[in-house]
Coordinates of C-alpha atoms and ligand atoms in Angstrom, one line a residue:
Chain N
X1 CA 63.3 135.8 96.9
X2 CA 66.8 134.3 97.2
X3 CA 67.9 131.2 95.3
X4 CA 67.4 128.1 97.5
X5 CA 70.7 126.2 98.1
X6 CA 71.1 122.5 97.8
X7 CA 73.9 121.4 99.9
X8 CA 75.6 118.1 100.0
X9 CA 76.6 117.0 103.8
X10 CA 79.5 115.1 104.0
X11 CA 80.4 113.3 107.4
X12 CA 83.7 112.2 108.3
X13 CA 85.2 110.0 111.2
X14 CA 88.6 111.2 111.2
X15 CA 89.7 108.8 108.3
X16 CA 86.8 108.5 106.0
X17 CA 83.4 109.6 104.7
X18 CA 80.5 107.7 106.4
X19 CA 76.8 107.9 106.3
X20 CA 74.8 107.5 109.6
X21 CA 71.3 106.2 110.2
X22 CA 69.6 108.0 113.2
X23 CA 73.1 109.0 114.2
X24 CA 73.9 105.3 114.9
X25 CA 74.4 102.8 112.2
X26 CA 77.2 103.7 110.1
X27 CA 78.4 103.1 106.6
X28 CA 81.9 103.9 105.5
X29 CA 82.0 105.7 102.0
X30 CA 85.7 105.9 101.4
X31 CA 87.7 109.0 100.6
X32 CA 86.7 112.6 101.1
X33 CA 88.8 113.7 98.2
X34 CA 87.0 111.5 95.8
X35 CA 83.4 112.9 97.3
X36 CA 84.5 116.5 97.4
X37 CA 85.7 116.0 93.4
X38 CA 82.3 114.7 92.7
X39 CA 80.3 117.5 94.0
X40 CA 82.8 119.7 92.1
X41 CA 81.8 118.0 89.1
X42 CA 78.3 118.6 89.7
X43 CA 78.8 122.3 90.4
X44 CA 76.8 122.4 93.8
X45 CA 76.3 125.5 95.7
X46 CA 78.0 124.7 98.7
X47 CA 79.4 121.8 100.7
X48 CA 79.3 120.9 104.5
X49 CA 81.9 118.8 105.8
X50 CA 81.6 117.5 109.3
X51 CA 83.9 115.3 111.7
X52 CA 81.3 113.5 114.0
X53 CA 83.9 112.1 116.2
X54 CA 86.2 114.9 116.7
X55 CA 84.2 116.3 119.8
X56 CA 84.0 112.9 121.3
X57 CA 87.7 112.5 120.7
X58 CA 88.7 115.8 122.0
X59 CA 90.1 116.9 118.7
X60 CA 89.2 119.2 115.9
X61 CA 88.4 118.1 112.3
X62 CA 91.9 117.4 110.8
X63 CA 93.4 120.7 109.4
X64 CA 95.4 118.8 106.5
X65 CA 92.4 117.0 105.3
X66 CA 90.5 120.3 105.0
X67 CA 93.5 122.0 103.3
X68 CA 93.5 119.1 100.8
X69 CA 90.0 119.4 100.2
X70 CA 89.9 123.2 100.0
X71 CA 92.7 123.1 97.5
X72 CA 90.7 122.8 94.7
X73 CA 87.0 122.8 96.0
X74 CA 85.2 125.2 93.7
X75 CA 82.1 125.5 96.3
X76 CA 82.1 127.6 99.4
X77 CA 83.1 125.2 102.2
X78 CA 81.8 124.9 105.8
X79 CA 83.8 122.9 108.2
X80 CA 82.7 121.6 111.5
X81 CA 83.9 119.1 114.1
X82 CA 85.5 119.8 117.6
X83 CA 85.8 123.4 117.4
X84 CA 86.4 124.6 120.6
X85 CA 88.1 127.7 120.3
X86 CA 88.9 130.9 117.8
X87 CA 92.4 129.4 117.5
X88 CA 90.5 126.5 116.2
X89 CA 88.6 128.5 113.8
X90 CA 91.4 130.4 112.6
X91 CA 93.4 127.1 111.8
X92 CA 90.6 125.9 109.8
X93 CA 90.0 129.2 107.9
X94 CA 93.6 129.6 107.1
X95 CA 93.5 126.0 105.4
X96 CA 90.8 127.0 103.4
X97 CA 87.3 126.8 105.0
X98 CA 84.9 129.8 104.1
X99 CA 82.7 129.0 107.4
X100 CA 82.7 126.9 110.4
X101 CA 80.0 124.9 112.2
X102 CA 79.9 124.9 116.0
X103 CA 77.6 122.4 117.7
X104 CA 78.9 120.9 121.1
X105 CA 81.0 123.9 122.1
X106 CA 78.1 126.2 121.3
X107 CA 76.0 124.2 124.1
X108 CA 78.7 123.9 126.5
X109 CA 79.4 127.6 126.3
X110 CA 76.9 129.7 124.4
X111 CA 79.1 133.2 124.8
X112 CA 81.7 131.6 122.4
X113 CA 79.2 132.0 119.4
X114 CA 79.3 135.9 120.2
X115 CA 83.3 135.4 120.5
X116 CA 83.7 133.9 117.2
X117 CA 81.2 136.0 115.4
X118 CA 82.8 139.1 116.9
X119 CA 86.4 138.1 115.6
X120 CA 85.6 136.3 112.3
X121 CA 82.1 137.9 111.2
X122 CA 78.9 136.6 111.7
X123 CA 78.9 135.3 108.2
X124 CA 81.3 132.7 108.8
X125 CA 79.7 131.0 112.1
X126 CA 77.2 128.6 111.5
X127 CA 75.4 126.8 114.6
X128 CA 74.7 123.4 114.1
X129 CA 71.9 121.8 116.3
X130 CA 70.8 118.3 116.3
X131 CA 67.0 117.9 116.7
X132 CA 65.0 114.5 117.7
X133 CA 61.2 114.3 117.2
X134 CA 59.3 112.6 119.9
X135 CA 55.7 112.4 120.3
X136 CA 55.3 115.1 117.8
X137 CA 57.7 117.4 119.6
X138 CA 61.0 118.6 118.8
X139 CA 64.0 118.5 121.2
X140 CA 67.8 119.5 121.1
X141 CA 69.9 116.3 121.0
X142 CA 73.7 116.2 122.3
X143 CA 76.2 113.7 123.6
X144 CA 73.6 110.8 122.6
X145 CA 70.9 112.3 124.6
X146 CA 67.9 114.2 124.5
X147 CA 68.3 117.6 126.4
X148 CA 65.0 117.8 127.9
X149 CA 65.8 120.9 130.2
X150 CA 66.6 123.0 127.0
X151 CA 63.6 124.2 125.0
X152 CA 64.5 123.9 121.2
X153 CA 62.7 127.1 119.9
X154 CA 64.5 129.1 123.0
X155 CA 67.9 127.7 122.1
X156 CA 67.4 128.8 118.4
X157 CA 66.2 132.3 119.3
X158 CA 69.1 132.4 121.6
X159 CA 71.6 131.3 119.0
X160 CA 70.4 134.1 116.7
X161 CA 70.8 136.6 119.6
X162 CA 74.2 135.6 120.2
X163 CA 75.4 136.4 116.8
X164 CA 75.2 133.2 114.6
X165 CA 75.3 133.8 110.9
X166 CA 73.3 130.9 110.1
X167 CA 71.7 127.7 111.5
X168 CA 72.1 124.1 110.4
X169 CA 69.2 122.1 111.9
X170 CA 70.1 118.2 111.7
X171 CA 66.9 116.0 112.2
X172 CA 68.5 112.8 113.9
X173 CA 65.2 110.9 114.2
X174 CA 65.3 111.0 110.0
X175 CA 68.9 110.7 109.5
X176 CA 69.8 108.3 106.9
X177 CA 66.4 107.2 106.3
X178 CA 65.6 108.6 103.0
X179 CA 61.9 108.3 104.2
X180 CA 60.9 111.8 103.8
X181 CA 62.0 115.4 105.6
X182 CA 60.1 116.9 108.1
X183 CA 58.6 120.1 106.5
X184 CA 57.1 120.9 109.6
X185 CA 60.5 121.3 111.6
X186 CA 61.8 123.2 108.5
X187 CA 58.7 125.6 108.7
X188 CA 58.8 126.3 112.3
X189 CA 62.6 127.1 112.6
X190 CA 62.9 129.1 109.2
X191 CA 59.8 131.4 110.3
X192 CA 61.4 131.7 114.0
X193 CA 64.7 133.5 113.0
X194 CA 65.7 135.9 110.1
X195 CA 69.2 134.4 109.7
X196 CA 69.4 131.5 107.0
X197 CA 68.5 128.1 108.0
X198 CA 69.6 125.0 106.5
X199 CA 67.5 122.1 107.2
X200 CA 69.1 118.5 107.0
X201 CA 67.7 114.8 107.6
X202 CA 65.5 112.4 105.9
X203 CA 65.1 113.7 102.3
X204 CA 63.8 111.0 99.9
X205 CA 63.7 112.4 96.7
X206 CA 64.4 115.6 94.6
X207 CA 60.6 116.6 95.0
X208 CA 61.1 116.1 98.7
X209 CA 64.1 118.5 98.7
X210 CA 61.8 120.9 96.8
X211 CA 59.0 120.8 99.3
X212 CA 61.5 121.6 101.9
X213 CA 62.5 124.5 99.8
X214 CA 59.0 125.7 99.9
X215 CA 59.4 126.7 103.4
X216 CA 61.4 129.9 104.6
X217 CA 64.6 127.7 104.9
X218 CA 67.4 129.3 102.6
X219 CA 69.1 125.6 101.9
X220 CA 68.5 121.8 102.0
X221 CA 71.3 119.8 103.0
X222 CA 71.3 116.1 101.6
X223 CA 73.6 113.2 101.9
X224 CA 71.8 109.8 101.7
X225 CA 70.2 109.9 98.4
X226 CA 73.3 111.3 96.7
X227 CA 75.4 108.4 98.1
X228 CA 73.1 105.8 97.7
X229 CA 70.7 106.5 94.7
X230 CA 71.1 108.1 91.2
X231 CA 69.5 111.5 92.3
X232 CA 71.9 114.4 91.9
X233 CA 72.0 117.9 93.3
X234 CA 71.1 119.0 89.7
X235 CA 67.8 116.6 90.0
X236 CA 67.0 118.6 93.2
X237 CA 67.4 122.1 91.6
X238 CA 65.2 121.0 88.8
X239 CA 62.6 119.8 91.1
X240 CA 62.8 123.2 92.9
X241 CA 62.3 125.0 89.6
X242 CA 59.4 123.0 88.6
X243 CA 57.7 124.1 91.7
X244 CA 58.7 127.8 90.9
X245 CA 61.3 128.1 93.4
X246 CA 64.2 129.7 92.4
X247 CA 67.4 127.9 92.4
X248 CA 70.4 127.9 90.1
Chain I
X1 CA 93.0 103.2 113.3
X2 CA 90.9 100.0 114.2
X3 CA 91.7 96.6 112.8
X4 CA 89.6 93.6 113.1
X5 CA 90.4 91.4 116.0
X6 CA 90.1 88.3 113.8
X7 CA 91.6 89.3 110.6
X8 CA 93.5 92.0 109.7
X9 CA 91.1 94.6 107.7
X10 CA 91.2 98.1 108.9
X11 CA 87.8 99.9 109.4
X12 CA 88.7 102.3 106.8
X13 CA 87.7 99.8 104.1
X14 CA 84.7 101.3 102.6
X15 CA 81.3 99.5 103.7
X16 CA 83.0 97.5 106.3
X17 CA 81.1 97.4 109.3
X18 CA 82.5 96.3 112.9
X19 CA 80.6 94.7 115.5
X20 CA 82.4 93.9 118.9
X21 CA 85.7 94.7 117.2
X22 CA 85.0 92.0 114.6
X23 CA 84.6 93.1 110.9
X24 CA 81.4 91.9 108.9
X25 CA 83.5 89.6 106.6
X26 CA 84.6 87.7 109.6
X27 CA 81.0 87.4 111.0
X28 CA 79.9 86.4 107.5
X29 CA 82.7 83.6 107.5
X30 CA 81.2 82.2 110.8
X31 CA 77.7 82.2 109.2
X32 CA 79.1 80.5 105.9
X33 CA 81.0 77.8 107.8
X34 CA 78.6 77.1 110.5
X35 CA 75.0 78.8 110.2
X36 CA 73.9 78.5 106.7
X37 CA 71.9 75.8 105.6
X38 CA 73.8 74.9 102.3
X39 CA 71.6 72.0 101.3
X40 CA 68.8 74.3 101.4
X41 CA 70.1 76.8 99.5
X42 CA 71.1 74.2 96.9
X43 CA 67.6 73.0 96.7
X44 CA 66.4 76.7 96.2
X45 CA 68.9 77.0 93.5
X46 CA 67.7 73.8 91.6
X47 CA 64.2 75.2 91.7
X48 CA 65.3 78.5 90.1
X49 CA 67.5 76.9 87.6
X50 CA 64.7 74.5 86.7
X51 CA 62.6 77.4 85.3
X52 CA 65.4 78.7 83.0
X53 CA 67.4 75.4 82.0
X54 CA 66.8 74.6 78.3
X55 CA 67.7 71.9 76.1
X56 CA 71.2 73.0 74.9
X57 CA 69.7 74.4 71.7
X58 CA 69.8 78.0 73.0
X59 CA 71.8 80.0 75.8
X60 CA 69.9 79.6 79.0
X61 CA 72.2 81.8 81.2
X62 CA 75.0 84.5 81.0
X63 CA 78.2 84.2 82.7
X64 CA 80.0 87.5 83.2
X65 CA 83.5 86.6 83.0
X66 CA 87.0 88.1 83.0
X67 CA 89.0 85.1 82.6
X68 CA 89.8 85.3 86.1
X69 CA 89.8 82.1 88.4
X70 CA 86.5 82.7 89.8
X71 CA 84.5 83.4 86.6
X72 CA 86.3 80.3 84.9
X73 CA 84.9 78.3 87.7
X74 CA 81.4 79.9 87.6
X75 CA 81.2 79.0 83.8
X76 CA 82.6 75.7 84.3
X77 CA 80.3 74.7 87.3
X78 CA 77.1 76.2 85.6
X79 CA 77.8 74.1 82.8
X80 CA 79.1 70.6 84.3
X81 CA 77.8 70.6 87.5
X82 CA 74.1 72.3 86.9
X83 CA 73.5 71.4 83.3
X84 CA 73.2 74.9 82.0
X85 CA 74.1 76.4 78.4
X86 CA 76.1 79.5 79.4
X87 CA 76.9 82.3 77.2
X88 CA 80.1 83.8 78.4
X89 CA 80.5 87.9 78.3
X90 CA 83.7 89.5 78.9
X91 CA 84.1 93.4 79.0
X92 CA 87.7 94.3 77.9
X93 CA 89.8 95.6 80.6
X94 CA 91.7 99.0 80.8
X95 CA 94.9 97.1 79.2
X96 CA 94.5 93.4 78.9
X97 CA 97.7 91.4 80.3
X98 CA 99.3 88.6 78.2
X99 CA 98.0 86.0 80.8
X100 CA 94.7 87.6 80.8
X101 CA 94.3 87.1 77.2
X102 CA 95.6 83.3 77.6
X103 CA 92.9 82.7 80.6
X104 CA 90.3 83.9 78.3
X105 CA 91.5 81.7 75.5
X106 CA 91.3 78.8 78.2
X107 CA 87.9 79.5 78.5
X108 CA 87.2 79.1 74.7
X109 CA 89.3 76.1 74.6
X110 CA 87.1 74.8 77.5
X111 CA 84.4 74.7 75.1
X112 CA 82.6 78.0 75.9
X113 CA 81.1 80.7 73.6
X114 CA 82.4 84.1 74.5
X115 CA 81.3 87.4 73.5
X116 CA 83.9 90.1 74.1
X117 CA 82.4 93.7 74.7
X118 CA 84.9 96.3 73.9
X119 CA 83.0 99.7 73.9
X120 CA 84.2 102.9 72.5
X121 CA 87.7 103.4 73.6
X122 CA 88.2 106.9 72.9
X123 CA 85.5 107.8 75.4
X124 CA 86.8 105.0 77.6
X125 CA 90.1 106.8 78.0
X126 CA 88.1 109.7 79.1
X127 CA 86.6 107.9 81.7
X128 CA 89.9 106.5 82.9
X129 CA 91.1 109.9 83.0
X130 CA 88.1 111.0 85.3
X131 CA 88.5 107.8 87.4
X132 CA 92.3 108.5 88.1
X133 CA 92.1 112.3 88.8
X134 CA 88.8 112.7 90.3
X135 CA 88.0 109.4 92.0
X136 CA 91.4 108.1 92.9
X137 CA 90.5 104.9 91.0
X138 CA 92.3 104.1 87.4
X139 CA 90.0 101.6 86.5
X140 CA 86.6 103.2 87.2
X141 CA 85.0 102.3 83.7
X142 CA 86.4 98.8 84.2
X143 CA 84.3 98.1 87.4
X144 CA 81.1 99.5 85.7
X145 CA 81.5 97.9 82.2
X146 CA 81.9 94.2 84.1
X147 CA 78.5 94.9 85.3
X148 CA 76.8 96.6 82.6
X149 CA 77.9 94.7 79.6
X150 CA 76.6 91.5 80.6
X151 CA 73.2 93.1 81.3
X152 CA 73.2 94.7 78.0
X153 CA 73.6 91.3 76.3
X154 CA 71.0 89.8 78.5
X155 CA 68.6 92.2 77.2
X156 CA 69.6 92.1 73.6
X157 CA 69.8 88.5 73.2
X158 CA 66.7 88.0 75.6
X159 CA 68.6 85.6 78.0
X160 CA 67.1 86.6 81.5
X161 CA 69.1 84.6 83.9
X162 CA 72.7 86.0 84.8
X163 CA 74.9 84.2 87.2
X164 CA 77.5 86.5 89.1
X165 CA 80.2 85.1 91.3
X166 CA 80.4 86.0 94.8
X167 CA 78.1 88.4 96.8
X168 CA 81.1 91.0 97.9
X169 CA 79.0 92.5 100.6
X170 CA 78.3 89.0 102.1
X171 CA 82.0 87.9 101.6
X172 CA 84.0 91.1 102.5
X173 CA 81.2 93.4 104.4
X174 CA 78.6 95.8 103.5
X175 CA 75.0 97.1 104.9
X176 CA 73.0 94.4 106.3
X177 CA 70.4 94.7 103.8
X178 CA 72.5 94.0 101.0
X179 CA 74.6 91.2 102.7
X180 CA 71.3 88.6 102.5
X181 CA 70.7 90.0 99.0
X182 CA 71.0 87.1 96.3
X183 CA 70.6 89.5 93.4
X184 CA 72.3 92.4 91.6
X185 CA 70.6 95.2 90.0
X186 CA 71.1 98.7 89.0
X187 CA 71.3 100.3 92.6
X188 CA 73.7 97.6 93.6
X189 CA 76.0 98.7 90.7
X190 CA 75.6 102.2 91.9
X191 CA 76.0 101.7 95.6
X192 CA 78.8 99.7 95.2
X193 CA 80.9 99.9 92.2
X194 CA 80.8 103.7 91.2
X195 CA 82.9 105.6 94.0
X196 CA 79.7 107.7 94.3
X197 CA 80.0 109.1 90.8
X198 CA 77.3 108.6 88.2
X199 CA 77.3 108.4 84.5
X200 CA 74.9 111.4 84.5
X201 CA 78.2 113.2 85.8
X202 CA 80.6 112.3 83.2
X203 CA 78.7 114.7 80.9
X204 CA 80.1 117.5 83.0
X205 CA 83.5 116.5 81.7
X206 CA 82.3 116.6 78.0
X207 CA 81.8 112.7 77.7
X208 CA 78.5 112.2 75.6
X209 CA 76.4 109.2 77.3
X210 CA 75.7 108.3 73.5
X211 CA 79.4 107.4 73.3
X212 CA 79.5 105.1 76.2
X213 CA 76.4 103.0 75.7
X214 CA 78.1 99.8 76.8
X215 CA 78.4 101.2 80.4
X216 CA 74.9 102.5 80.6
X217 CA 72.7 100.1 82.6
X218 CA 69.7 99.2 80.4
X219 CA 66.5 101.1 81.2
X220 CA 64.2 99.5 83.4
X221 CA 61.7 98.7 80.9
X222 CA 64.3 96.8 78.9
X223 CA 65.3 94.7 81.8
X224 CA 61.9 94.2 82.9
X225 CA 60.8 93.0 79.4
X226 CA 63.2 90.3 79.4
X227 CA 62.8 89.6 83.1
X228 CA 66.5 89.9 83.8
X229 CA 67.5 88.2 87.0
X230 CA 70.9 88.4 88.2
X231 CA 71.9 85.9 91.1
X232 CA 75.1 85.3 93.1
X233 CA 76.3 81.8 92.7
X234 CA 78.1 82.4 96.0
X235 CA 74.6 82.8 97.8
X236 CA 73.6 79.3 96.6
X237 CA 76.8 77.4 97.2
X238 CA 79.7 77.8 99.4
X239 CA 82.4 80.3 97.9
X240 CA 85.9 79.1 98.2
X241 CA 88.3 81.1 96.0
X242 CA 91.1 78.3 96.7
X243 CA 88.9 75.6 95.4
X244 CA 88.1 77.8 92.2
X245 CA 91.7 78.6 91.6
X246 CA 92.8 74.5 92.1
X247 CA 90.3 73.4 89.9
X248 CA 91.0 75.9 87.1
X249 CA 94.7 75.4 87.5
X250 CA 94.2 71.6 87.1
X251 CA 92.4 72.2 83.7
X252 CA 95.2 74.4 82.3
X253 CA 94.5 77.8 83.8
X254 CA 97.4 80.1 84.3
X255 CA 98.6 81.9 87.4
X256 CA 100.6 85.1 87.1
X257 CA 104.0 84.0 85.5
X258 CA 106.0 86.5 87.5
X259 CA 104.7 85.5 91.1
X260 CA 102.2 87.7 92.9
X261 CA 101.1 90.9 91.3
X262 CA 102.6 94.1 92.7
X263 CA 101.3 94.7 96.2
X264 CA 99.5 91.4 96.3
X265 CA 100.2 88.3 98.5
X266 CA 99.2 85.7 96.0
X267 CA 99.5 85.0 92.1
X268 CA 96.1 84.1 91.2
X269 CA 94.1 87.2 91.4
X270 CA 93.4 90.4 89.2
X271 CA 95.6 89.2 86.4
X272 CA 93.6 90.5 83.7
X273 CA 94.2 94.3 83.5
X274 CA 97.5 96.0 83.8
X275 CA 96.5 98.5 86.3
X276 CA 93.8 96.7 88.2
X277 CA 96.3 94.7 90.1
X278 CA 99.0 97.2 90.7
X279 CA 97.9 100.7 90.6
X280 CA 94.0 100.4 91.3
X281 CA 95.1 98.5 94.5
X282 CA 97.8 100.9 95.2
X283 CA 95.4 103.7 95.1
X284 CA 93.1 102.0 97.4
X285 CA 96.3 101.5 99.7
X286 CA 96.7 105.4 99.9
X287 CA 93.1 106.3 100.6
X288 CA 92.4 103.4 103.2
X289 CA 95.7 102.4 104.4
X290 CA 95.4 98.7 102.9
X291 CA 96.1 97.1 99.8
X292 CA 95.4 93.6 97.7
X293 CA 97.8 91.7 100.3
X294 CA 95.7 92.6 103.2
X295 CA 92.6 91.4 101.2
X296 CA 94.1 88.4 100.3
X297 CA 95.4 87.4 103.7
X298 CA 92.3 88.1 105.2
X299 CA 90.5 85.4 102.8
X300 CA 93.1 83.0 104.0
X301 CA 92.5 83.8 107.9
X302 CA 88.9 83.4 107.3
X303 CA 89.0 80.1 105.5
X304 CA 91.2 78.8 108.4
X305 CA 94.2 78.3 106.5
X306 CA 96.2 81.0 108.4
X307 CA 96.5 82.5 111.8
X308 CA 96.3 86.2 112.4
X309 CA 99.9 86.4 113.4
X310 CA 101.0 84.5 110.4
X311 CA 99.0 87.1 108.1
X312 CA 100.7 89.9 109.9
X313 CA 104.1 88.6 109.3
X314 CA 103.4 87.8 105.7
X315 CA 101.9 91.3 105.3
X316 CA 105.2 92.8 106.6
X317 CA 106.9 90.4 103.9
X318 CA 104.7 91.6 100.9
X319 CA 105.2 94.3 98.7
X320 CA 101.9 96.1 99.7
X321 CA 102.4 99.8 100.0
X322 CA 105.1 100.0 97.4
X323 CA 104.6 102.1 94.4
X324 CA 103.8 99.6 91.8
X325 CA 106.0 101.2 89.0
X326 CA 105.8 98.1 86.6
X327 CA 102.8 99.5 84.4
X328 CA 102.7 103.0 85.6
X329 CA 104.4 104.0 82.5
X330 CA 101.9 102.6 80.3
X331 CA 99.1 104.6 82.2
X332 CA 101.1 107.5 81.9
X333 CA 101.7 107.3 78.2
X334 CA 97.7 106.2 77.9
X335 CA 96.6 109.5 79.5
X336 CA 99.4 111.5 78.2
X337 CA 100.3 112.8 81.6
X338 CA 103.9 113.6 83.1
X339 CA 105.3 111.8 86.1
X340 CA 104.6 114.8 88.0
X341 CA 101.1 115.0 87.3
X342 CA 100.9 111.4 88.2
X343 CA 102.5 111.6 91.6
X344 CA 100.9 114.9 92.4
X345 CA 97.5 113.2 91.9
X346 CA 98.4 110.2 94.0
X347 CA 99.5 112.8 97.1
X348 CA 96.2 114.4 96.6
X349 CA 94.3 111.5 97.2
X350 CA 96.7 110.0 99.9
X351 CA 94.9 110.0 103.3
X352 CA 96.6 112.6 105.6
X353 CA 95.5 111.1 108.5
X354 CA 97.1 107.5 107.8
X355 CA 100.5 108.2 106.7
X356 CA 103.4 110.3 108.2
X357 CA 103.4 114.1 107.1
X358 CA 104.9 117.1 108.1
X359 CA 103.4 118.6 111.0
X360 CA 103.4 122.2 110.0
X361 CA 102.6 122.0 106.3
X362 CA 100.9 118.5 106.0
X363 CA 103.5 117.5 103.1
X364 CA 103.8 113.6 102.8
X365 CA 106.8 112.2 104.3
X366 CA 108.3 109.4 101.9
X367 CA 111.2 106.9 102.1
X368 CA 114.1 106.9 99.6
X369 CA 112.2 104.7 97.2
X370 CA 109.2 107.2 97.1
X371 CA 107.0 105.1 99.2
X372 CA 104.8 106.3 101.9
X373 CA 105.4 105.5 105.5
X374 CA 102.4 104.0 107.3
X375 CA 101.4 105.4 110.8
X376 CA 99.2 102.3 111.4
X377 CA 100.2 98.5 111.1
X378 CA 97.8 95.5 112.3
X379 CA 99.4 94.6 115.7
Ligands
ZN1 ZN1 87.7 90.7 110.3

């Protein structure tokens, strides 16, 4: 069994690191360089950096900010936000990103996933999918609304078939709540596809992260408990090892 | 970059929340002046204090002090207005200034007992290094010590009540749940004072936790055994920094002898540490695009002592954003680093979205004095 990864998720609004609650209420947490250096110190497996305002503002995540972060970031770096073309991807890879995350553009133009994977290799294309829970069902969420006409599981299968190298599932309903991740969602998605799945959303403690890691997911993405409590990625890896799950 | 429509604070300030174009701090100011029932809060405060108040033979509360105008006000007020018997506790800053020492002596001269906590300075230096290079904050351990040293004394001397000053989340903006809080605990410290870093992280950089005992928040067990309660005075009475300054000055407290600290607008804040006034605030400026003058002018606007227009002009005329060279050589010598390492680190922390840069390389563009060029200014 492959080692399960613990991935801090760092959100940006163009200027600052922030943390959302249910993709809505925001807390500004300051400098991305500071956050990166702390995670560097903690020797985490990987870092995901997403500019959540880029698509809305018709721009891509700032290449110089990425250049600054990548310069001494020891961890593999996945970068997303407003990526619309292979040129955008090329620029970010040139500035030091290892992988890119595509969300809005994948929904608008699914063929883009294939184009990107063909040019840069599937291993560097992550498709990020925002999910909401409603009446015990899961739906794709985009542009502030539930995409009722799109079946989540069909979309996930399609993303895999189109050539994505990895899927990042972001649970909007539990975002920032620190009230517990949805193990069922992690389980369903990770059994559905054979490419790696990262589950993000609602992790309440290192033990909760370990419960997610018990499913087929390859990684657990975490933000709030790292920002707001004394829990560290190392605590999460320890909790996983305590359950007999291989972690670094 | 968004600025508050009432004051001149940008949305880049950490923990700042904007509603309808107005920052939290300005919303709080309205509550403070018009909505909060301060008489009711004062009754509440007296109820609490009456449970702790002694007969003067022992200390019945701890006042964390820096020697600044606010902490001197807290000590004097708790004793003279509320009839308490405070023990003042100060945490030695990174590099104490002359005027800072004078003001600590002022407090003793006012008749207070003062305990000074100076933790292991060898490890402290390593934490300054971590703060400067990893967190973009040269005074990182100072922010921690200010909050842990008094709690440590509370636990060891079994003095359960701590009186902090203002609730910065209420006065300056922060998440809703913490704004209405009247107490300070370990999680408060971790959320707001530590730049996201934890003391468990410094072990990775070779600093042993055993060598920084004064910076470790006491265990829950110790805290609960004594029943440590940290209250914000600013929750129970209307906070007014000018009132605090005026009162202290009338009693012989000292403002900064050479006028405003570099980057600041007034001459009565952040006087105790050589680096907290100048460099710490400048590092804030390069990360978030605003410095100490903005902070101070916002307080003036919210107190109704200045209009927004006057503040914008005063900001233009202030030294905010100029590299504060006065005490930088002391820091370079203290950390044994070159000027290149020093400026290189500042450039790394400079927010590439906020300042002028070369469009191809991303290289920062500076003026002939080596100062950054702002792309945004409150209009
Ligand atoms: Zn404001």
